[in-house]
Short mmCIF file of C-alpha atoms in Angstrom, two decimals:
data_model
loop_
_atom_site.label_atom_id
_atom_site.label_comp_id
_atom_site.label_asym_id
_atom_site.label_seq_id
_atom_site.Cartn_x
_atom_site.Cartn_y
_atom_site.Cartn_z
CA MET A 153 30.28 -60.42 -33.56
CA LYS A 154 32.96 -57.71 -33.37
CA LYS A 155 30.98 -55.58 -35.85
CA PHE A 156 27.92 -56.00 -33.66
CA VAL A 157 29.81 -55.01 -30.42
CA SER A 158 31.31 -52.04 -32.22
CA ILE A 159 27.85 -50.86 -33.44
CA LEU A 160 26.41 -51.38 -29.96
CA VAL A 161 29.32 -49.20 -28.42
CA LEU A 162 28.72 -46.52 -30.99
CA VAL A 163 24.94 -46.45 -30.40
CA SER A 164 25.49 -46.34 -26.67
CA ILE A 165 27.92 -43.39 -27.02
CA ALA A 166 25.59 -41.59 -29.33
CA ALA A 167 22.61 -42.06 -26.90
CA ALA A 168 24.73 -40.80 -24.06
CA PHE A 169 25.71 -37.70 -25.89
CA ALA A 170 22.15 -37.21 -27.00
CA GLN A 171 21.39 -36.66 -23.29
CA ILE A 172 24.31 -34.27 -22.68
CA LYS A 173 23.93 -30.62 -23.64
CA PHE A 174 26.98 -28.40 -23.81
CA GLY A 175 26.89 -24.58 -24.04
CA MET A 176 28.94 -21.47 -23.27
CA SER A 177 28.86 -17.74 -23.05
CA MET A 178 31.72 -15.38 -23.37
CA ARG A 179 32.00 -11.71 -22.76
CA VAL A 180 34.86 -9.22 -23.48
CA ARG A 181 34.64 -5.58 -22.29
CA SER A 182 36.87 -2.70 -22.80
CA GLU A 183 36.21 0.93 -21.61
CA LEU A 184 37.67 4.26 -20.85
CA GLN A 185 36.03 6.25 -18.10
CA ASN A 186 36.72 9.74 -17.00
CA LEU A 187 36.15 9.69 -13.22
CA ASN A 188 35.78 13.23 -12.27
CA SER A 189 36.35 16.43 -14.44
CA THR A 190 36.69 18.15 -17.76
CA ASP A 191 39.54 20.23 -16.27
CA ALA A 192 42.76 19.10 -17.90
CA ASP A 193 44.76 19.80 -14.79
CA THR A 194 42.46 17.60 -12.51
CA GLN A 195 41.23 14.90 -14.90
CA ILE A 196 41.45 11.24 -13.73
CA TYR A 197 41.00 8.58 -16.35
CA ASP A 198 40.46 4.80 -15.71
CA LYS A 199 41.05 2.16 -18.41
CA LYS A 200 39.90 -1.40 -18.03
CA THR A 201 39.55 -4.49 -20.03
CA ASP A 202 38.16 -7.67 -18.73
CA LEU A 203 36.68 -11.03 -19.97
CA ARG A 204 34.48 -13.76 -18.63
CA PHE A 205 33.92 -17.25 -19.92
CA ARG A 206 31.08 -19.53 -18.71
CA PRO A 207 31.09 -23.14 -19.92
CA CYS A 208 28.09 -25.27 -18.95
CA VAL A 209 27.08 -28.89 -19.21
CA GLY A 210 23.66 -30.49 -18.66
CA TYR A 211 22.70 -34.05 -18.51
CA SER A 212 19.23 -35.53 -18.87
CA ILE A 213 19.11 -38.67 -16.78
CA ASN A 214 15.61 -39.28 -17.92
CA ASP A 215 12.40 -37.32 -18.57
CA ASN A 216 12.18 -36.51 -14.85
CA LEU A 217 15.71 -35.63 -13.80
CA PHE A 218 18.21 -33.15 -15.18
CA VAL A 219 21.59 -31.99 -13.83
CA LYS A 220 23.32 -28.84 -14.81
CA ALA A 221 26.71 -27.29 -13.91
CA VAL A 222 27.83 -23.85 -14.94
CA PHE A 223 31.38 -22.67 -14.32
CA GLU A 224 32.85 -19.22 -14.59
CA ILE A 225 36.44 -18.26 -15.58
CA GLY A 226 36.60 -14.56 -14.66
CA ASP A 227 35.99 -11.72 -14.38
CA ILE A 228 39.58 -11.50 -15.52
CA GLN A 229 40.79 -7.91 -15.61
CA PHE A 230 43.77 -7.50 -17.86
CA GLY A 231 47.01 -6.79 -16.12
CA THR A 232 45.93 -7.74 -12.63
CA ASN A 233 47.34 -10.37 -10.20
CA PRO A 234 46.50 -13.16 -9.73
CA SER A 235 44.28 -13.19 -12.72
CA ALA A 236 46.01 -11.75 -15.69
CA ASP A 237 49.26 -9.97 -15.07
CA LEU A 238 52.54 -10.69 -16.86
CA GLY A 239 53.55 -14.32 -16.56
CA THR A 240 50.62 -15.24 -14.20
CA ASP A 241 48.74 -18.49 -14.49
CA GLY A 242 45.54 -17.12 -13.44
CA ILE A 243 43.56 -18.14 -10.33
CA ASN A 244 40.09 -17.27 -11.56
CA THR A 245 37.80 -20.31 -11.86
CA GLU A 246 34.65 -20.85 -9.82
CA THR A 247 31.41 -22.88 -9.58
CA LYS A 248 28.65 -20.62 -10.60
CA ASN A 249 25.65 -23.02 -10.70
CA LEU A 250 25.31 -26.67 -9.89
CA TYR A 251 21.76 -28.06 -9.54
CA LEU A 252 19.33 -30.97 -9.90
CA ASP A 253 15.93 -30.48 -11.66
CA ILE A 254 13.25 -32.86 -10.63
CA LYS A 255 10.22 -32.85 -12.82
CA PRO A 256 7.38 -34.97 -11.60
CA ASN A 257 5.30 -33.87 -14.59
CA LYS A 258 5.28 -31.11 -17.22
CA ASP A 259 3.70 -28.59 -14.88
CA HIS A 260 6.00 -28.93 -11.83
CA LYS A 261 9.69 -28.64 -11.26
CA ILE A 262 11.88 -28.79 -8.20
CA THR A 263 15.39 -27.45 -8.30
CA ILE A 264 17.94 -28.32 -5.68
CA GLY A 265 21.51 -26.87 -5.45
CA LEU A 266 23.33 -23.66 -6.38
CA LEU A 267 20.95 -21.91 -8.70
CA PRO A 268 20.16 -18.48 -10.12
CA TYR A 269 17.12 -16.68 -8.62
CA LYS A 270 15.67 -13.17 -9.01
CA ASP A 271 12.48 -11.43 -8.38
CA PRO A 272 10.56 -10.22 -11.56
CA HIS A 273 12.60 -6.96 -11.84
CA GLY A 274 15.76 -7.91 -9.97
CA PHE A 275 14.77 -5.18 -7.66
CA ILE A 276 14.89 -7.09 -4.41
CA PHE A 277 16.96 -10.15 -5.09
CA ASN A 278 18.95 -11.08 -8.20
CA ALA A 279 21.89 -13.50 -7.50
CA ASP A 280 23.12 -17.13 -7.46
CA VAL A 281 22.23 -18.83 -4.18
CA ALA A 282 22.13 -22.24 -2.57
CA GLY A 283 18.67 -23.54 -1.88
CA ILE A 284 15.49 -25.32 -3.06
CA LEU A 285 12.98 -23.87 -5.57
CA TRP A 286 9.67 -25.31 -6.61
CA LYS A 287 7.72 -23.99 -9.64
CA GLY A 288 4.18 -25.12 -10.57
CA LYS A 289 1.49 -24.20 -12.99
CA PHE A 290 -2.24 -24.53 -12.36
CA ASN A 291 -4.36 -23.39 -15.34
CA LYS A 292 -4.16 -19.56 -15.03
CA TYR A 293 -1.93 -19.67 -11.98
CA SER A 294 1.79 -20.15 -11.54
CA VAL A 295 3.53 -20.47 -8.26
CA ASP A 296 7.20 -20.52 -7.16
CA LEU A 297 8.23 -21.34 -3.61
CA GLY A 298 11.87 -21.15 -2.43
CA TRP A 299 14.12 -21.67 0.55
CA PHE A 300 17.62 -20.24 0.34
CA ALA A 301 20.58 -20.34 2.72
CA THR A 302 22.27 -17.07 1.87
CA PHE A 303 24.68 -16.95 4.80
CA ASP A 304 25.47 -19.64 7.27
CA GLU A 305 27.59 -18.44 10.22
CA ASN A 306 27.51 -21.82 11.99
CA GLU A 307 26.21 -22.56 15.52
CA ASP A 308 27.33 -21.39 18.97
CA ASN A 309 26.51 -23.31 22.14
CA ILE A 310 25.60 -20.83 24.89
CA SER A 311 23.74 -21.56 28.13
CA GLU A 312 22.96 -25.15 27.12
CA SER A 313 21.18 -23.94 24.07
CA THR A 314 22.27 -23.92 20.39
CA TYR A 315 21.97 -20.66 18.48
CA SER A 316 22.24 -20.77 14.69
CA TYR A 317 23.73 -17.58 13.18
CA GLY A 318 23.32 -16.48 9.58
CA THR A 319 20.53 -15.47 7.06
CA THR A 320 17.84 -17.38 5.61
CA PHE A 321 15.68 -16.08 2.64
CA PHE A 322 12.21 -17.50 1.90
CA ALA A 323 10.39 -16.66 -1.44
CA LEU A 324 6.83 -17.06 -2.61
CA GLY A 325 5.70 -15.84 -5.95
CA LEU A 326 2.19 -16.00 -7.38
CA ASP A 327 1.10 -15.09 -10.92
CA TYR A 328 -2.51 -15.03 -12.24
CA LYS A 329 -3.30 -14.47 -15.94
CA LEU A 330 -6.30 -12.36 -15.75
CA ASN A 331 -6.95 -12.26 -19.52
CA GLU A 332 -4.87 -12.25 -22.78
CA ARG A 333 -3.66 -8.75 -21.99
CA ILE A 334 -3.17 -8.54 -18.20
CA THR A 335 -1.15 -10.75 -15.70
CA LEU A 336 -1.31 -10.04 -12.02
CA GLY A 337 1.52 -11.08 -9.74
CA LEU A 338 2.42 -10.95 -5.98
CA SER A 339 5.86 -11.70 -4.71
CA ASN A 340 6.53 -12.27 -1.04
CA TYR A 341 9.99 -12.53 0.58
CA LEU A 342 10.94 -13.17 4.29
CA VAL A 343 14.53 -12.65 5.53
CA PHE A 344 15.52 -13.97 8.83
CA ASP A 345 18.89 -12.93 10.23
CA ARG A 346 20.60 -13.77 13.57
CA SER A 347 23.90 -12.40 14.57
CA VAL A 348 25.89 -11.60 17.80
CA TYR A 349 25.14 -8.01 18.91
CA ASP A 350 28.39 -5.98 19.29
CA GLN A 351 28.16 -4.28 22.67
CA PRO A 352 30.75 -3.13 25.15
CA ASP A 353 30.00 -5.30 28.13
CA PRO A 354 32.11 -8.62 27.82
CA SER A 355 30.12 -10.36 30.69
CA ILE A 356 27.04 -10.76 28.55
CA THR A 357 26.30 -12.18 25.09
CA VAL A 358 23.36 -10.67 23.14
CA ASN A 359 21.82 -11.92 19.94
CA THR A 360 20.20 -9.74 17.43
CA ASP A 361 17.19 -11.20 15.51
CA GLU A 362 16.22 -9.23 12.54
CA VAL A 363 13.22 -9.92 10.20
CA SER A 364 12.75 -8.21 6.89
CA ILE A 365 9.50 -8.67 4.95
CA PHE A 366 9.05 -7.74 1.28
CA VAL A 367 5.53 -7.68 -0.24
CA ALA A 368 5.63 -6.86 -4.05
CA PRO A 369 2.44 -6.80 -6.16
CA ARG A 370 2.98 -6.59 -9.88
CA ILE A 371 0.99 -5.99 -13.07
CA VAL A 372 2.02 -6.80 -16.54
CA GLY A 373 0.18 -5.54 -19.54
CA ASP A 374 0.60 -6.45 -23.29
CA TYR A 375 -1.55 -4.35 -25.67
CA GLY A 376 0.40 -5.08 -28.80
CA LYS A 377 2.39 -1.91 -29.49
CA ILE A 378 2.11 -0.95 -25.79
CA LYS A 379 3.67 -3.14 -23.06
CA PHE A 380 4.37 -2.41 -19.41
CA ASP A 381 5.50 -4.29 -16.33
CA ALA A 382 5.13 -2.45 -12.89
CA GLN A 383 6.24 -3.65 -9.55
CA PHE A 384 5.49 -2.02 -6.19
CA VAL A 385 7.38 -2.96 -3.13
CA VAL A 386 6.69 -2.53 0.62
CA ASN A 387 9.53 -3.44 2.98
CA ASN A 388 8.93 -3.90 6.74
CA ARG A 389 11.81 -4.46 9.09
CA TYR A 390 11.69 -5.69 12.73
CA TYR A 391 14.39 -6.10 15.37
CA ASP A 392 14.63 -8.07 18.64
CA TYR A 393 17.49 -8.41 21.17
CA ASP A 394 17.98 -11.57 23.31
CA VAL A 395 20.44 -11.83 26.15
CA VAL A 396 21.62 -15.48 25.96
CA GLU A 397 24.58 -15.39 28.41
CA GLY A 398 25.14 -13.25 31.47
CA ASN A 399 22.94 -11.01 33.43
CA ALA A 400 20.20 -9.39 31.44
CA ASP A 401 20.01 -6.41 33.75
CA ASN A 402 23.41 -5.26 32.50
CA PHE A 403 22.03 -4.85 29.01
CA GLN A 404 20.13 -1.82 27.83
CA THR A 405 18.06 -2.61 24.80
CA PRO A 406 18.98 -0.07 21.93
CA HIS A 407 16.29 2.10 20.33
CA ALA A 408 15.44 0.08 17.22
CA PRO A 409 11.95 1.05 16.08
CA ASP A 410 10.19 -0.93 13.37
CA LYS A 411 10.56 0.57 9.98
CA THR A 412 8.56 0.59 6.69
CA GLY A 413 9.75 1.65 3.29
CA THR A 414 8.56 1.56 -0.32
CA GLY A 415 10.03 0.97 -3.72
CA PHE A 416 8.64 1.00 -7.26
CA SER A 417 9.94 -0.21 -10.66
CA LEU A 418 8.27 0.38 -14.12
CA LYS A 419 9.48 -1.04 -17.41
CA SER A 420 7.41 -0.04 -20.55
CA SER A 421 7.72 0.16 -24.26
CA PHE A 422 5.79 1.63 -27.15
CA VAL A 423 6.26 0.50 -30.75
CA VAL A 424 6.08 3.63 -32.95
CA ASP A 425 6.66 1.77 -36.26
CA LYS A 426 8.81 -0.98 -37.65
CA LYS A 427 11.98 1.02 -36.97
CA ILE A 428 11.34 2.94 -33.66
CA THR A 429 10.46 1.73 -30.17
CA ILE A 430 10.36 4.03 -27.24
CA ARG A 431 10.99 2.61 -23.75
CA ALA A 432 10.12 4.46 -20.56
CA ASN A 433 11.45 3.21 -17.20
CA PHE A 434 11.10 4.54 -13.73
CA LEU A 435 12.93 3.50 -10.60
CA TYR A 436 11.99 4.69 -7.08
CA ARG A 437 13.91 3.38 -4.04
CA GLY A 438 12.71 4.91 -0.81
CA CYS A 439 15.04 6.52 1.69
CA GLN A 440 16.48 4.94 4.83
CA THR A 441 16.35 7.99 7.11
CA MET A 442 14.34 8.69 10.18
CA TYR A 443 11.59 5.95 10.67
CA GLU A 444 11.39 5.17 7.01
CA ASN A 445 13.25 2.25 5.54
CA PHE A 446 13.76 0.59 2.25
CA GLU A 447 16.82 -1.81 1.98
CA THR A 448 16.98 -4.17 -0.95
CA PHE A 449 18.47 -7.57 0.00
CA LYS A 450 20.58 -8.46 -3.04
CA GLN A 451 19.60 -6.12 -5.84
CA PHE A 452 21.11 -6.20 -9.33
CA TYR A 453 18.89 -3.82 -11.13
CA ASP A 454 19.17 -2.79 -14.86
CA THR A 455 18.05 0.81 -15.47
CA GLY A 456 18.92 0.65 -19.14
CA LEU A 457 21.65 3.26 -18.72
CA GLU A 458 25.45 2.91 -18.64
CA ILE A 459 26.60 4.85 -15.62
CA ILE A 460 23.63 4.93 -13.27
CA ASN A 461 23.28 1.17 -13.38
CA GLN A 462 24.13 -1.88 -11.33
CA ASN A 463 23.93 -4.13 -14.40
CA PRO A 464 25.41 -2.12 -17.29
CA ASP A 465 26.80 -3.37 -20.60
CA GLY A 466 30.25 -2.02 -19.60
CA ILE A 467 32.30 -2.46 -16.50
CA ASP A 468 30.43 -1.38 -13.37
CA TYR A 469 33.20 0.71 -11.86
CA LYS A 470 31.57 3.73 -10.37
CA ASP A 471 27.70 3.36 -10.07
CA PRO A 472 26.19 6.43 -8.32
CA MET A 473 23.40 4.14 -7.09
CA ASP A 474 25.89 2.33 -4.70
CA PHE A 475 27.17 5.19 -2.55
CA ASP A 476 25.90 5.01 1.06
CA LEU A 477 24.31 8.48 1.04
CA PHE A 478 22.23 7.59 -2.06
CA GLU A 479 21.02 4.53 -0.31
CA GLU A 480 20.20 6.53 2.77
CA LEU A 481 18.32 9.26 0.99
CA GLY A 482 16.64 7.07 -1.72
CA ILE A 483 16.59 7.37 -5.48
CA ALA A 484 14.08 8.56 -8.05
CA LEU A 485 15.19 7.86 -11.64
CA PRO A 486 12.97 8.32 -14.78
CA THR A 487 14.67 7.08 -17.99
CA ILE A 488 13.68 7.37 -21.63
CA LEU A 489 15.35 5.07 -24.18
CA VAL A 490 14.67 5.20 -27.95
CA ASP A 491 15.68 2.22 -30.09
CA TYR A 492 16.06 2.73 -33.89
CA LYS A 493 16.40 -0.36 -36.09
CA VAL A 494 18.85 0.61 -38.74
CA LYS A 495 18.90 -3.02 -40.11
CA ASP A 496 17.71 -6.25 -38.85
CA ASN A 497 21.03 -6.87 -37.16
CA PHE A 498 21.79 -3.26 -36.09
CA ILE A 499 19.90 -1.30 -33.49
CA LEU A 500 20.96 2.17 -32.35
CA THR A 501 19.75 3.39 -28.79
CA GLY A 502 19.63 6.81 -27.36
CA GLY A 503 18.92 7.30 -23.63
CA LEU A 504 18.25 9.99 -21.09
CA GLY A 505 18.04 9.54 -17.34
CA VAL A 506 17.43 12.10 -14.59
CA PHE A 507 18.84 11.32 -11.16
CA MET A 508 17.12 12.57 -7.99
CA PHE A 509 17.00 11.94 -4.25
CA ASP A 510 13.86 10.65 -2.63
CA GLN A 511 14.41 12.91 0.40
CA ASN A 512 16.98 15.51 1.27
CA TYR A 513 16.72 16.48 4.88
CA GLY A 514 19.06 19.39 4.23
CA LYS A 515 22.18 17.10 3.83
CA VAL A 516 23.12 17.92 0.31
CA ALA A 517 23.08 21.56 -0.86
CA ASP A 518 19.31 21.71 -0.11
CA THR A 519 18.70 20.12 -3.50
CA MET A 520 17.11 16.83 -4.62
CA TYR A 521 18.34 16.93 -8.20
CA MET A 522 21.69 15.11 -8.62
CA GLY A 523 22.27 15.14 -12.38
CA SER A 524 21.42 13.66 -15.80
CA GLU A 525 22.86 10.94 -17.99
CA PHE A 526 22.93 10.91 -21.75
CA ASP A 527 23.70 7.64 -23.68
CA ILE A 528 24.21 6.51 -27.11
CA LYS A 529 24.91 2.85 -27.95
CA ALA A 530 24.40 0.26 -30.60
CA LYS A 531 23.75 -3.45 -30.75
CA ILE A 532 25.26 -5.25 -33.74
CA THR A 533 24.48 -8.94 -34.22
CA LEU A 534 26.91 -11.05 -36.42
CA TYR A 535 27.01 -14.73 -37.18
CA ASP A 536 23.78 -15.35 -35.32
CA ASP A 537 25.12 -15.34 -31.79
CA LEU A 538 27.86 -12.69 -31.65
CA ASN A 539 26.70 -9.41 -30.28
CA ILE A 540 28.87 -6.22 -30.37
CA ILE A 541 27.74 -3.33 -28.20
CA PRO A 542 29.67 -0.11 -28.44
CA PHE A 543 28.52 2.79 -26.09
CA PHE A 544 29.15 6.24 -25.06
CA ALA A 545 27.74 7.76 -21.93
CA LEU A 546 27.89 11.12 -20.14
CA PHE A 547 26.71 11.83 -16.54
CA VAL A 548 26.47 15.59 -15.83
CA PRO A 549 26.35 16.03 -12.04
CA ASP A 550 24.58 18.82 -10.24
CA VAL A 551 26.39 20.62 -7.38
CA GLY A 552 24.55 18.30 -4.91
CA TYR A 553 26.18 15.19 -6.42
CA SER A 554 29.60 16.73 -6.20
CA ARG A 555 29.08 17.41 -2.58
CA VAL A 556 28.11 13.85 -1.94
CA MET A 557 31.54 12.93 -3.22
CA ASP A 558 33.22 15.41 -0.79
CA LEU A 559 30.80 17.11 1.50
CA SER A 560 33.57 19.16 3.06
CA ASN A 561 34.59 20.79 -0.18
CA PRO A 562 31.88 22.90 -1.88
CA ASP A 563 34.27 23.45 -4.86
CA HIS A 564 34.65 19.74 -5.56
CA PRO A 565 35.88 19.62 -9.21
CA GLU A 566 33.58 16.80 -10.36
CA ASP A 567 31.64 18.16 -13.28
CA LEU A 568 31.46 15.31 -15.71
CA ILE A 569 31.67 11.51 -15.80
CA MET A 570 32.25 10.04 -19.24
CA LYS A 571 32.27 6.38 -20.25
CA LEU A 572 33.27 5.07 -23.65
CA GLY A 573 33.69 1.35 -24.47
CA THR A 574 32.73 -1.77 -26.33
CA THR A 575 31.32 -5.12 -25.12
CA ILE A 576 31.37 -8.30 -27.19
CA LYS A 577 29.10 -11.22 -26.24
CA TYR A 578 28.88 -14.69 -27.64
CA SER A 579 26.67 -17.61 -26.49
CA PHE A 580 25.29 -20.76 -27.74
#
């Protein structure tokens, strides 16, 4: 009897573990970046090393229910408090994802909780967010529909009414497989935001209601050696002001015209032979000046470069795309990347990107060319899942870029940004 009970316990434990999946990813990055100049008397260098560890566990309750939790320890920058300075027990653990998958059948899935979500290019939205997402397949069609609570600023009772402040994000994505080579897509995003309008008269309370609409058609082509993925984005933004407390006659509605802006992203590749692949990318992000407007909601876009990139292999310390004036005047960035397969586990990549404004309006040296970036990096794969990525990048600014950094100083010394580093990634 004891043997039978022992066998039963072991079988039960084995069955439970068969339904549990463990995984992890780890990243270690180290880099040296020259922040401003080749002049030995004015050079500023920044040295950083950080690491990130993401353990995850998933449990299959049955064929229809699955729970997953992803935790993150990091990013821990060496030598910093309270993460990793001398003698510090680091405060650096957080919940990254925690969600429930409900699968009524093989073609439909509902995800509820803290989940990762992005548009096809990460051009409009690419982040972890709390919400509900449904994905479904219907022959040649696929659909995803999401509601996300990005910010909740609570409620405020004013004039016997309850006003909810915060931001809600709705997503609707449609894909249609036209044939074996072409897939058509259409992504639609609605952003509703309500906040208290900051105005000088304390006797009245005014709400600002803002609606931002993104419409993004997409085409994906696969012609064997030639592949491309293009996404065009139109952004419309509307404002409304509502006096919810006090005399409305005391409030002068600000001039807030409706705005429309555009963006475009292209990712393409051409396989020359077994060893060489050429990738051509193009990013266009419209300006935010005058009556034009293009404001991404939560963009985390990968250009393929190392310095002009929100999602680089190295540490994102000084990305030119994130400066306010570059957002105001927009970005045009053509990029060419050449991959050379030295061995099956060793790929060498050279890159060139040209950085320009969308518009100028006479703000920066009457020029639209900001500079060029030159990259060389490698990807070395060892022991199946261990990737080592050494890289070297140079960004050579034009005078216009230097004046963006300090518009009052036409002799700004910034003439070169250099980044040298290595990233190690492991996952299973």
